[in-house]
XYZ file of C-alpha atoms in Angstrom:
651
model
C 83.627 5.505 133.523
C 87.170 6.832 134.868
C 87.036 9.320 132.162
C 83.557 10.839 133.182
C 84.459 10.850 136.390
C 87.675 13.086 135.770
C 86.016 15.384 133.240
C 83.256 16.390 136.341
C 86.062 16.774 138.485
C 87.775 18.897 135.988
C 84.922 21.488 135.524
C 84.404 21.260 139.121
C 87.623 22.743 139.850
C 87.085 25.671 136.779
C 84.057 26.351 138.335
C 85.410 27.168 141.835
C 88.386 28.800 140.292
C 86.107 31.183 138.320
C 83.874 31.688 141.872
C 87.178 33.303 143.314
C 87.718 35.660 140.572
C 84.380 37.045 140.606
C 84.898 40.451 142.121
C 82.639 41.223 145.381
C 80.865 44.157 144.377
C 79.446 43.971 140.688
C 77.437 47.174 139.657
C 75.142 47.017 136.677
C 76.817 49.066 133.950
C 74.738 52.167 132.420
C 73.645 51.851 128.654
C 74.897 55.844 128.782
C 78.089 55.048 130.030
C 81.492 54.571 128.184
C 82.891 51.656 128.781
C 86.315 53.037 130.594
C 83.688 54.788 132.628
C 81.941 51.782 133.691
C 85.652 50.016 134.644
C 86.472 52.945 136.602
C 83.109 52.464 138.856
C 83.576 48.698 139.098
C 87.107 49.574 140.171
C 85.700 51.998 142.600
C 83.273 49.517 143.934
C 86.071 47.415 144.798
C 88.269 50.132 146.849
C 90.726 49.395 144.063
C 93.409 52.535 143.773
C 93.427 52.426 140.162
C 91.673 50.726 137.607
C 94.864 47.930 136.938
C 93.567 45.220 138.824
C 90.267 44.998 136.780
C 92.174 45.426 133.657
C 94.302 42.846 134.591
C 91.933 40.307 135.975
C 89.690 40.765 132.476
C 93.232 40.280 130.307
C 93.210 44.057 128.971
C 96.012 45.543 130.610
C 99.040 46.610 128.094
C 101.287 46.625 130.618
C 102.240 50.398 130.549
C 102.526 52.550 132.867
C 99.175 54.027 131.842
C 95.868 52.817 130.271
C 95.729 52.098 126.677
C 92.320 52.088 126.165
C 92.159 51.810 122.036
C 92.662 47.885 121.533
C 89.238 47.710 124.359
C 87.240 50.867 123.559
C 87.975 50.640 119.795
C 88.780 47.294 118.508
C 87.076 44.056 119.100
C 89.279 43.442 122.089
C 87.416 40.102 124.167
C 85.911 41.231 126.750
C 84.720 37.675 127.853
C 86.530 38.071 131.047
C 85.472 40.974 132.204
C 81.842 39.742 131.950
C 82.946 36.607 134.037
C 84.475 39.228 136.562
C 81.595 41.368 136.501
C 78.715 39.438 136.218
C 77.385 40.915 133.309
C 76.621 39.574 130.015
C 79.276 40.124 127.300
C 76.343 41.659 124.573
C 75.842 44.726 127.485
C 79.754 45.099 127.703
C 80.238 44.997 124.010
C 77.505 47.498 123.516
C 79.043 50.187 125.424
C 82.466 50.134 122.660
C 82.379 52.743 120.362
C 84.189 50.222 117.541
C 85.935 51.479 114.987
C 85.641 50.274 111.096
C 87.125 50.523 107.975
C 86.317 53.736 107.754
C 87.516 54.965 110.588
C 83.824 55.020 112.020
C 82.641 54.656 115.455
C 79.762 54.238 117.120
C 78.092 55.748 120.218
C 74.246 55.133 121.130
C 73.863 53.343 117.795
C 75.122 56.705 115.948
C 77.615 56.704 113.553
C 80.205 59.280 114.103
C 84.091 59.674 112.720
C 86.283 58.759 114.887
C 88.353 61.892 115.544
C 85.228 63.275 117.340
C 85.852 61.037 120.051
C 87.981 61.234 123.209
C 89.870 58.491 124.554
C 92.307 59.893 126.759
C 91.962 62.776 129.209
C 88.181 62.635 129.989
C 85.694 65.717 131.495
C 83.328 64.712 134.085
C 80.265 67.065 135.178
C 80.280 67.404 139.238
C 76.732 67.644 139.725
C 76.246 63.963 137.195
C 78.662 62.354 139.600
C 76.792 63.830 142.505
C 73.295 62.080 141.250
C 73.921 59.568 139.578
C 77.816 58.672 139.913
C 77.904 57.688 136.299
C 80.779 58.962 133.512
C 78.670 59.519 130.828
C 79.464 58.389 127.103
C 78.629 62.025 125.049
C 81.652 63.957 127.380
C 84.132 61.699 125.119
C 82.401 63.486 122.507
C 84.659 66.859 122.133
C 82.040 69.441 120.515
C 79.672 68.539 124.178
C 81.776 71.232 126.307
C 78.638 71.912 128.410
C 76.807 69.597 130.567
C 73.624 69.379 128.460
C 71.351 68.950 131.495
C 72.923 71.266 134.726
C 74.282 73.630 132.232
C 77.955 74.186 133.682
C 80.865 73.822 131.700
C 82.916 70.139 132.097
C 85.964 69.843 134.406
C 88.873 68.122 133.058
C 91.332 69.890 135.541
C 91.385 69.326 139.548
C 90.271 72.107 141.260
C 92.314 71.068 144.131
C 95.829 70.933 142.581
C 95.234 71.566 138.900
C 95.921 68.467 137.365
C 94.766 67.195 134.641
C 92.232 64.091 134.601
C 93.057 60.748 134.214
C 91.101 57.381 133.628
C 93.612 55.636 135.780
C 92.214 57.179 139.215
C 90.618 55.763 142.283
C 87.424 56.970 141.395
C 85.256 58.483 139.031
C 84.844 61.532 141.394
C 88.219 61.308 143.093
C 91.542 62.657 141.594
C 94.396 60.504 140.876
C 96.923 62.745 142.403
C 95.235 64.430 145.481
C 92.136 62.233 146.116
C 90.035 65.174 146.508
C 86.489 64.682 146.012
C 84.682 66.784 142.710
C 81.673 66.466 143.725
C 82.455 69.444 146.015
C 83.266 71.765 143.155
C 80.959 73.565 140.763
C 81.071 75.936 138.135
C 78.633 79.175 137.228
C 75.884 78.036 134.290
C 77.102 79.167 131.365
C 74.700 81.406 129.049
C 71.901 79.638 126.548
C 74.021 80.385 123.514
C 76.966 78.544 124.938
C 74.745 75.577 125.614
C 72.805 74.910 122.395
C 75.671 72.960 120.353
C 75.856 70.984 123.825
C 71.954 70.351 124.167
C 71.558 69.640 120.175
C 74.212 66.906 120.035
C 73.104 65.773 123.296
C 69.334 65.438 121.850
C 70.467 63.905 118.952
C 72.437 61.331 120.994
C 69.764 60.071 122.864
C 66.879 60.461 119.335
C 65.428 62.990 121.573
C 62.999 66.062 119.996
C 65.425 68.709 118.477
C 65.024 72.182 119.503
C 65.298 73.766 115.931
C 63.942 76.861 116.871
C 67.169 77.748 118.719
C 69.417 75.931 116.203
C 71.097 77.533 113.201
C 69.286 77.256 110.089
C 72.591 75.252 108.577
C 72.306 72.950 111.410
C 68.292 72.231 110.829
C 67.379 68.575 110.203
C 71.045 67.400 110.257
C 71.558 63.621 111.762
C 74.872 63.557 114.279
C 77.541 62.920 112.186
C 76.975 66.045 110.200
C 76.985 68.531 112.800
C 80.102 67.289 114.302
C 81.324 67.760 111.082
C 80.449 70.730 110.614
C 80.750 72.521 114.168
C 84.450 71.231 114.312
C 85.561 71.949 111.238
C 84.382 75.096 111.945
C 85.640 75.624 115.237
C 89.360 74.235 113.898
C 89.236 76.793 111.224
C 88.281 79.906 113.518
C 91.398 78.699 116.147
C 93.563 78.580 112.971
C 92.996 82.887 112.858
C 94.882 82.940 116.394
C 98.427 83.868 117.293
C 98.725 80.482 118.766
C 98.634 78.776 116.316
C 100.740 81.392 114.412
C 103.464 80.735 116.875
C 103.060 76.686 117.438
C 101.800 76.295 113.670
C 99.968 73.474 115.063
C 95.913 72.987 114.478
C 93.668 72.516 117.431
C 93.421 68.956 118.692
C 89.662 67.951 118.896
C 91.332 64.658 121.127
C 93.609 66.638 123.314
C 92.796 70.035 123.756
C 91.681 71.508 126.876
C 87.603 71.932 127.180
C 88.007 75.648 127.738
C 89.867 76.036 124.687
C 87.168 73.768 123.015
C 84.136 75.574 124.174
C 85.590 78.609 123.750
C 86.039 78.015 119.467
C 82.995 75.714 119.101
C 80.908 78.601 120.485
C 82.599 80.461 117.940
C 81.166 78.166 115.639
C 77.983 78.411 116.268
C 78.346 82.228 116.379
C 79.349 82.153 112.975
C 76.042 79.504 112.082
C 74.237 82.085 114.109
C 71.643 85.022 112.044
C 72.504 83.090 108.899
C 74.304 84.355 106.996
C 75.406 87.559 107.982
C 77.858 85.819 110.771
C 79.779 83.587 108.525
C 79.856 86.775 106.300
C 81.705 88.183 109.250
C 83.721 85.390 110.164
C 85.000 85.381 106.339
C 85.549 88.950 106.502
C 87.635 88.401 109.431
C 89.830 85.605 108.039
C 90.046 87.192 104.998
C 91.898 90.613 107.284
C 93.772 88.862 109.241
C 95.174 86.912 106.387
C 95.697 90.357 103.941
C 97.785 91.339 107.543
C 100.099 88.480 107.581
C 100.868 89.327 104.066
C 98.472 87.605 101.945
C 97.251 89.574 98.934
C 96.369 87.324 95.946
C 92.648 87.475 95.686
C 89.745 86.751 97.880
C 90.304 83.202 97.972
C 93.436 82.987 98.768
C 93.131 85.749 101.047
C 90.354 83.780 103.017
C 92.621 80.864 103.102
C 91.526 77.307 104.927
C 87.337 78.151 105.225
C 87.910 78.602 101.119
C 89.533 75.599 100.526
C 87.436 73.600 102.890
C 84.096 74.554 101.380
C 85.597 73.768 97.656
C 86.558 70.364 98.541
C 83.525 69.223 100.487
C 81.041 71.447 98.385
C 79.255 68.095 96.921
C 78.502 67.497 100.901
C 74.746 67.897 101.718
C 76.194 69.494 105.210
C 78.611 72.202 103.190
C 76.432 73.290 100.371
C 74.746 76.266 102.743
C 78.045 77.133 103.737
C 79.512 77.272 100.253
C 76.696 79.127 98.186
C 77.166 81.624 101.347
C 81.032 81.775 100.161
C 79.520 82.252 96.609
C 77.581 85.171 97.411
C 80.082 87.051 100.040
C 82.780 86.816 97.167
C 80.621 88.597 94.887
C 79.792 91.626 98.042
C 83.156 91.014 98.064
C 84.773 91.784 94.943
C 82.384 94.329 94.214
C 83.420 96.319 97.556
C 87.043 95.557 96.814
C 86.694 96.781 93.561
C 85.013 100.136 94.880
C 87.653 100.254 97.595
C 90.302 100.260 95.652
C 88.997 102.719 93.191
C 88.080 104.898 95.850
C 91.420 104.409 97.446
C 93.400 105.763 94.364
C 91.692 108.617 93.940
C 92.608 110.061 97.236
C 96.066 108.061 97.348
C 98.932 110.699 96.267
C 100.896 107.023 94.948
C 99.578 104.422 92.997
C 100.977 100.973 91.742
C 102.878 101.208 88.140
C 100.164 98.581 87.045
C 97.342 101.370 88.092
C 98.915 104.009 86.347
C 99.426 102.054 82.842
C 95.655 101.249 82.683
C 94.959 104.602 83.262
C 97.360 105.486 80.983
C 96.156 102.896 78.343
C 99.842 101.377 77.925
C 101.625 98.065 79.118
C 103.910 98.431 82.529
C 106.931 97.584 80.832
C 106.326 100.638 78.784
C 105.404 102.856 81.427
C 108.703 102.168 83.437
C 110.896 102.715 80.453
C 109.336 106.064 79.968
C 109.949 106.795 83.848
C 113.661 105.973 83.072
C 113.704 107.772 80.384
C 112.126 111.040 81.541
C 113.554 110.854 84.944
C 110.481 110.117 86.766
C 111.323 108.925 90.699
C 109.272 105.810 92.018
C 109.008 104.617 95.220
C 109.383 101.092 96.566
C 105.847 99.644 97.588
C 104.943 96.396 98.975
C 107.274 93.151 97.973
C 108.469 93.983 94.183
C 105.829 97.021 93.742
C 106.446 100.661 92.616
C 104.238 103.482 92.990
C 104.305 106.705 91.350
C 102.965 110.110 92.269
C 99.841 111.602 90.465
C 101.621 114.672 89.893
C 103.565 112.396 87.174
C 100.745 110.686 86.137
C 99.470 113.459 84.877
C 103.123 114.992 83.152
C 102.872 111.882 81.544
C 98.987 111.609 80.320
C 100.393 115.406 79.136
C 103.566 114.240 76.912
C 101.875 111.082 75.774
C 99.231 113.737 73.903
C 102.149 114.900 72.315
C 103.557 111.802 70.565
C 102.764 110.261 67.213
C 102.682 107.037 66.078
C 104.734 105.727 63.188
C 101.551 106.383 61.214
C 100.145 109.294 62.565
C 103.905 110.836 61.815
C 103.819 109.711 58.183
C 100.459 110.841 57.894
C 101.567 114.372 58.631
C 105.123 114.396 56.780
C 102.657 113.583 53.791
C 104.692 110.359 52.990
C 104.258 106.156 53.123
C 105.314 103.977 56.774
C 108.527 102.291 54.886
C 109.464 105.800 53.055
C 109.637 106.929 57.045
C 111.552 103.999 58.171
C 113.919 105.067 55.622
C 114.234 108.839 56.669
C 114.945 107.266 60.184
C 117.538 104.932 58.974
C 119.533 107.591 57.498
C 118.932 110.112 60.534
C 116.997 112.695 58.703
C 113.790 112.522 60.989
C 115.077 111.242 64.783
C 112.231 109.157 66.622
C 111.948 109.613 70.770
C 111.353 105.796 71.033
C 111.941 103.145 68.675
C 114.251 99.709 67.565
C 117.227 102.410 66.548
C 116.812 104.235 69.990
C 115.923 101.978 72.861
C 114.984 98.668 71.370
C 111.705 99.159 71.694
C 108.782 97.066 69.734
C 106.725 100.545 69.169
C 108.304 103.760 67.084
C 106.805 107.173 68.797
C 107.514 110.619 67.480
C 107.602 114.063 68.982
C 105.281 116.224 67.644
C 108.010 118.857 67.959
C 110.570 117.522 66.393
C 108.099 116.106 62.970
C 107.176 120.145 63.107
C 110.704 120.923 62.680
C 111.486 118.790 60.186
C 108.578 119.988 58.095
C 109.665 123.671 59.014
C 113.002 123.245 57.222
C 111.834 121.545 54.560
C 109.379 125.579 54.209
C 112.495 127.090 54.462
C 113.998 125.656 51.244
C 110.572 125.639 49.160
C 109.923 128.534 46.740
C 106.134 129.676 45.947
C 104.263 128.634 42.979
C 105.328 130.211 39.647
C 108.398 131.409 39.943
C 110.585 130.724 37.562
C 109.234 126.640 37.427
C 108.042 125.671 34.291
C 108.715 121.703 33.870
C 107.067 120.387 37.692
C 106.727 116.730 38.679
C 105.139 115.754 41.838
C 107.251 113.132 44.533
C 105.865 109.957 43.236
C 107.347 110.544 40.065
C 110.533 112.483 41.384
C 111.319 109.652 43.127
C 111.094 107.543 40.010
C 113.253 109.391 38.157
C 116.518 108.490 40.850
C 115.344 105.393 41.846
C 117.361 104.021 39.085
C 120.697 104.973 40.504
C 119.936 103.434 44.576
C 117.941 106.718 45.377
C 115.172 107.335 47.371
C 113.510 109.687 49.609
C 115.824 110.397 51.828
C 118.716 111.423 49.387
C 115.622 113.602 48.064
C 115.250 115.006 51.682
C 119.223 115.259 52.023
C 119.183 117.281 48.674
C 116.574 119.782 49.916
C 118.240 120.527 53.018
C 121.684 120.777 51.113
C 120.036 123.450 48.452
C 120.313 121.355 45.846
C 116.865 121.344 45.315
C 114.127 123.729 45.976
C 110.817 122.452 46.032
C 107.190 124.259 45.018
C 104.708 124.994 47.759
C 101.490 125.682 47.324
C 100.552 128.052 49.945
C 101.884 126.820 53.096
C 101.039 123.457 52.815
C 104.598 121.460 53.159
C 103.428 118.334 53.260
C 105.636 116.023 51.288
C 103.385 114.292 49.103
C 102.342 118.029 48.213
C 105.199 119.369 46.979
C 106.422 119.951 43.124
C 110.123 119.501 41.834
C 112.014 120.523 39.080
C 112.970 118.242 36.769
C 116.338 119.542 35.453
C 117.275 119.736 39.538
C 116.078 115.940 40.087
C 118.005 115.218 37.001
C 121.038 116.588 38.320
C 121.184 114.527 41.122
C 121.907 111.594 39.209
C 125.449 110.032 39.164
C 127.402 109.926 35.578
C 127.433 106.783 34.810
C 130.440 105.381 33.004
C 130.179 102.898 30.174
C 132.199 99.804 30.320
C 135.357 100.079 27.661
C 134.885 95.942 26.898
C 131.253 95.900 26.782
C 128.356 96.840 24.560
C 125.140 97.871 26.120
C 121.972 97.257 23.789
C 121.200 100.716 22.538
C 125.256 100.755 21.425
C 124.382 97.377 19.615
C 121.885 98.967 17.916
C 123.978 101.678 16.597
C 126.726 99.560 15.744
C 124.582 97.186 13.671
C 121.914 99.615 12.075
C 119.204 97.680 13.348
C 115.974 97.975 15.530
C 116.288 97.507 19.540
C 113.663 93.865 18.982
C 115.998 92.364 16.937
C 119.075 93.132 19.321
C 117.046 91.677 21.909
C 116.183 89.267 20.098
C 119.610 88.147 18.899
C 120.471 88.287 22.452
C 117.751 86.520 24.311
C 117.936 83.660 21.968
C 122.228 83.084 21.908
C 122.787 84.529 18.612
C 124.366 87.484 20.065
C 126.453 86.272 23.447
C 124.534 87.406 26.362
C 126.020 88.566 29.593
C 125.011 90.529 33.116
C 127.678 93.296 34.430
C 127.611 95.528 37.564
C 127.810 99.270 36.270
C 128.402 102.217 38.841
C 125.536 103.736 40.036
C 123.358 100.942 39.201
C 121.109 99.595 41.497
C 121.045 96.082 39.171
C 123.320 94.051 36.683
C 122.700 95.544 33.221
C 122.601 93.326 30.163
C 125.492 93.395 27.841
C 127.756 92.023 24.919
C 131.330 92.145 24.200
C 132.440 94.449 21.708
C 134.400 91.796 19.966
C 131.550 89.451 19.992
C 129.382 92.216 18.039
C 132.005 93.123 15.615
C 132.846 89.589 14.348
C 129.038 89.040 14.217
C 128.712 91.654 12.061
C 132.093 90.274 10.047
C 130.083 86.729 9.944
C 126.679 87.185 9.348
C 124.160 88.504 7.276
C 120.788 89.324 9.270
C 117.622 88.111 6.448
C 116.176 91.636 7.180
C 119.675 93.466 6.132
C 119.776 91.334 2.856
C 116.052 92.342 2.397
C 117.021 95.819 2.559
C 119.714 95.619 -0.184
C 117.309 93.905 -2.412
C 114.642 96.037 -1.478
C 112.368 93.526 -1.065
C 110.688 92.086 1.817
C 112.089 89.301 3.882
C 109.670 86.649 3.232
C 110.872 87.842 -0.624
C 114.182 87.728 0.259
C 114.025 84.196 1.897
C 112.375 82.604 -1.362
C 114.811 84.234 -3.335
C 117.972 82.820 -1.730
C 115.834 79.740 -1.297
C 115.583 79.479 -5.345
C 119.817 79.793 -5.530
C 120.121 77.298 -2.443
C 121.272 79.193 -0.183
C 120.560 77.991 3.035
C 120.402 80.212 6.680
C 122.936 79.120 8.847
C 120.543 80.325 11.961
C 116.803 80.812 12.588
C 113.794 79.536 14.102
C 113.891 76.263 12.587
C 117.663 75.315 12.712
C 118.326 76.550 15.935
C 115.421 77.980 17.643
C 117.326 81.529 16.872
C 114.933 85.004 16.645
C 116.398 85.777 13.033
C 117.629 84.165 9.949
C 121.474 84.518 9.897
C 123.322 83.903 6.368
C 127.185 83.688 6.563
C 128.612 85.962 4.288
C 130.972 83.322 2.797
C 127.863 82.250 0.717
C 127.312 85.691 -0.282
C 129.755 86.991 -2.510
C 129.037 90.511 -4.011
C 128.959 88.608 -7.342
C 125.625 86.483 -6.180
C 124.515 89.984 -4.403
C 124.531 91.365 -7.646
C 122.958 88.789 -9.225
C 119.936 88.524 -7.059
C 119.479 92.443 -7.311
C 118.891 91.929 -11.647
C 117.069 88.916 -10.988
C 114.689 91.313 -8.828
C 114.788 93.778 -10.935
């Protein structure tokens, strides 16, 4: 019974306590006011200075020395005791947050909306709103509305009176916070009815109104909220991005922060540029794409348009970008194409053009082109960065000499001779290239077509007409063969010629190389005496010494009978085979061969073999003993006696 008792007392005493922190004047709030809005009229309504007391009566004040709005506006702050305070229920209070989700969402008049397009601090009232209807509406925290959508005047966010900037923390919502003055008394001119159809569409959109589309641009037809705000400020960020300002600060424009006259004055540009679609965002690429190329950027359209470029690539899946980026599409095609006609246009009448131009012109690499400036003493001047231009006037010297060089073929094609039998007259100086691996380290050989001229002219002044005093003529080819022997080629041919040692055949003035007839007994002579080795036997002196055919002595050699061995001769290009004398000579003291016996008994040698085969007289040497090419006898086994014998046994 006691405990009843106290528990009614208890409540009692919450009740009253509760009754005393109601506040004496409770206004309704607005379903189109923000929340700090409404807190700032009940404060108001209560001749409160500032909006602390409330805040600190409903358990929301931070404590700062200004008003933190985000953990109340944002979060799920309780607002329990502000609805005590006020006399409102806590569903009205809560419905006038804006939240904020995972996602960084928020919400305002059941629209879904990032948060970044809304305001918390430094808010924009409209003079003639306060003046009806006394109400801070929810859309001016929205930063793309920079136009009251219904009296058609820009939004004040300074003080007329001494130019400070707005605060939530103020006595009122049309009173300023540092000299009380009264806004309400302050207007503005309307501004024109293309400044105020972003305001009006968002504004419409807010409230589920009918959209105007007729005065909307087409990219902005049939969008919901969330993608026009996109849109408009992403827009409006990238035109402010073109300024000096932010040049010089480096800093993008701050949709929360920024001033509404620097807001309205870029998200007009926006819709400028959405505006007689799409010749306007043609423009505003155009002029991005300028102002860019005149801060130094010159590395393609796309880089030379910069942030709207990489903007439209990464959001390009977006339902909201895809106008916008098959307009980007299309303007960098007009694009390129003018570029490409600007530029051509541009070095026709320029007097300099880059290296780069000149070698496709040209039809060579740079790196070529600059070592032929070097070479010829061509001046360049210094362009832009690392560029070099060069005058037309040398452009065309050069198209000039470049007529007049030859290629390593087209050079051997009119000396009359093979690529590697040139490479050789080069290596030994006779024909002297402009350009090549022996000259400048260059990959590519080039040839005057004066100097290959005078080459073939001397070789004319040392050839003789046909039929005088020639009777045994070869042609090169076989010329050559006849010294190749002895390490020598075309260009101790060529050296010969020039010398007088040879005079060559013409046949009418043709002096082609490949054309030209040579004496044999002067080609002969060119070749060096060759001495014979005092130790060694070559294989034609075998065959002399032994009496036999050159087969068998290369026989006996290939197959060990005769010692085999490789020398180095002068004036041969190759080891030549040979034997030592000795070896030969007590081969010959040793050995009979079965085709010498044969000859004595004048017989043949398969005769011979049977014969000596019948007195058992075995070869010490042959294809069956020792895998030898002939049958050897030793002489020991034949005496003259059994020589004898054999004869009158044949006989």
């Amino acid at each position: 019974m006691l405990d009843s008792i106290a528990k009614t007392a208890i409540l009692k005493i919450k009740k009253l306590q509760w009754a005393r922190m109601l506040l004496l004047s409770r206004p309704q709030p607005n379903r189109l006011e923000s929340l700090r809005g409404y807190i700032l009229r009940l404060s108001h309504a209560n001749h409160y200075h500032t909006t602390q007391y409330v805040l600190e009566l409903a358990g929301l004040w931070t404590g700062k020395n200004y008003d933190s709005a985000s953990h109340y506006v944002l979060k799920s702050a309780d607002l329990s005791k502000l609805a005590k305070i006020s006399g409102n229920s806590l569903e009205l209070l809560q419905s006038l947050q804006y939240g904020l989700d995972e996602r960084k969402q928020s919400q305002i008049y059941n629209h879904q909306i990032a948060n970044r397009h809304i305001r918390l601090d430094f808010p924009r009232i409209c003079p003639q709103c306060l003046e009806s209807n006394n109400i801070a509406l929810a859309i001016w925290d929205i930063p793309a509305i920079t136009v009251c959508p219904e009296h058609h005047i820009p939004l004040m966010d300074y003080c007329p009176e001494c130019n400070t900037r707005l605060r939530w923390n103020r006595p009122g919502t049309y009173l300023c916070h540092s000299c009380e003055s009264d806004f309400r008394e302050y207007t503005y001119d309307q501004v024109t009815p293309e400044e105020i159809n972003l305001s009006r569409l968002i504004a419409q959109l807010c409230m589920k109104k009918q959209v105007t589309n007729r005065t909307s641009p087409q990219p902005l037809k049939n969008k919901n909220l969330r993608e026009v705000l996109e849109l408009t400020s992403s827009l409006a960020v990238l035109d402010y991005q073109l300024t000096d300002d932010y040049l010089s600060s480096n800093k993008p424009l701050s949709l929360k922060t920024a001033s509404n006259e620097l807001l309205h004055r870029y998200y007009c540009n926006a819709m400028t540029n959405l505006n007689d679609w799409p010749n306007n965002f043609y423009g505003f690429l155009s002029s991005s794409r300028q102002i860019r190329r005149s801060r130094g950027v010159n590395a393609g359209i796309s880089k030379e348009i910069g942030a709207p470029f990489y903007l439209l690539r990464a959001n390009r899946q977006k339902a909201i970008y895809q106008p916008l980026w098959e307009a980007y599409c299309e303007y960098r095609e007009i694009a390129t194409r003018q570029t490409v006609e600007d530029l051509r246009q541009a070095r026709l009448e320029a007097d300099f053009i880059p290296l780069r131009t000149a070698a496709r012109e040209l039809e060579i690499r740079p790196e070529k082109l600059l070592k032929f400036c070097k070479k010829l003493k061509i001046k360049l001047r210094k362009g832009s960065g690392q560029q070099k231009l060069i005058s037309r006037s040398s452009i065309a010297q050069l198209s000039e000499f470049f007529d007049k060089l030859l290629t390593m073929s087209q050079a051997a094609e009119q000396l009359g001779v093979t690529v590697y039998q040139l490479r050789s007259l080069i290596q030994n100086d006779i024909v002297l290239p402009f350009r090549g691996a022996t000259v400048d380290k260059s990959r590519d050989w080039l040839f005057l077509t004066e100097s290959i001229n005078e080459f073939l002219q001397n070789v004319h002044q040392q050839c003789k007409p046909k039929g005088r005093g020639k009777k045994r003529l070869i042609s090169l080819k076989k010329a050559l063969s006849q010294i190749r022997f002895y390490e020598f080629g075309l260009a101790e041919l060529t050296s010969a010629i020039f010398s007088g040692k040879i005079h060559p055949v013409r046949s009418g003035n043709d002096t082609k190389l490949c054309n030209l007839k040579f004496s044999v007994e002067e080609v002969r002579a060119l070749r060096p005496e060759v001495e014979s080795s005092s130790e060694y036997w070559q294989p034609p002196e075998i065959v002399n010494y032994l009496g036999c055919s050159k087969h068998v002595v290369f026989g006996l050699l290939n197959s060990g009978q005769l010692p085999m061995e490789k020398i180095e001769l002068p004036g041969r290009t190759r080891p030549v085979v040979a034997c030592k004398k000795t070896a030969v000579r007590q081969f010959r003291i040793d050995f009979y061969i079965l085709s010498e016996i044969a000859v004595k008994l004048g017989v043949s040698s398969h005769a011979a073999r049977r014969l000596l085969l019948e007195h058992q007289i075995l070869p010490d040497s042959g294809t069956d003993i020792d895998g030898g090419y002939c049958w050897l006898y030793r002489k020991k086994k034949i005496s003259q006696k059994m020589m004898r014998r054999l004869l009158n046994q044949q006989n």
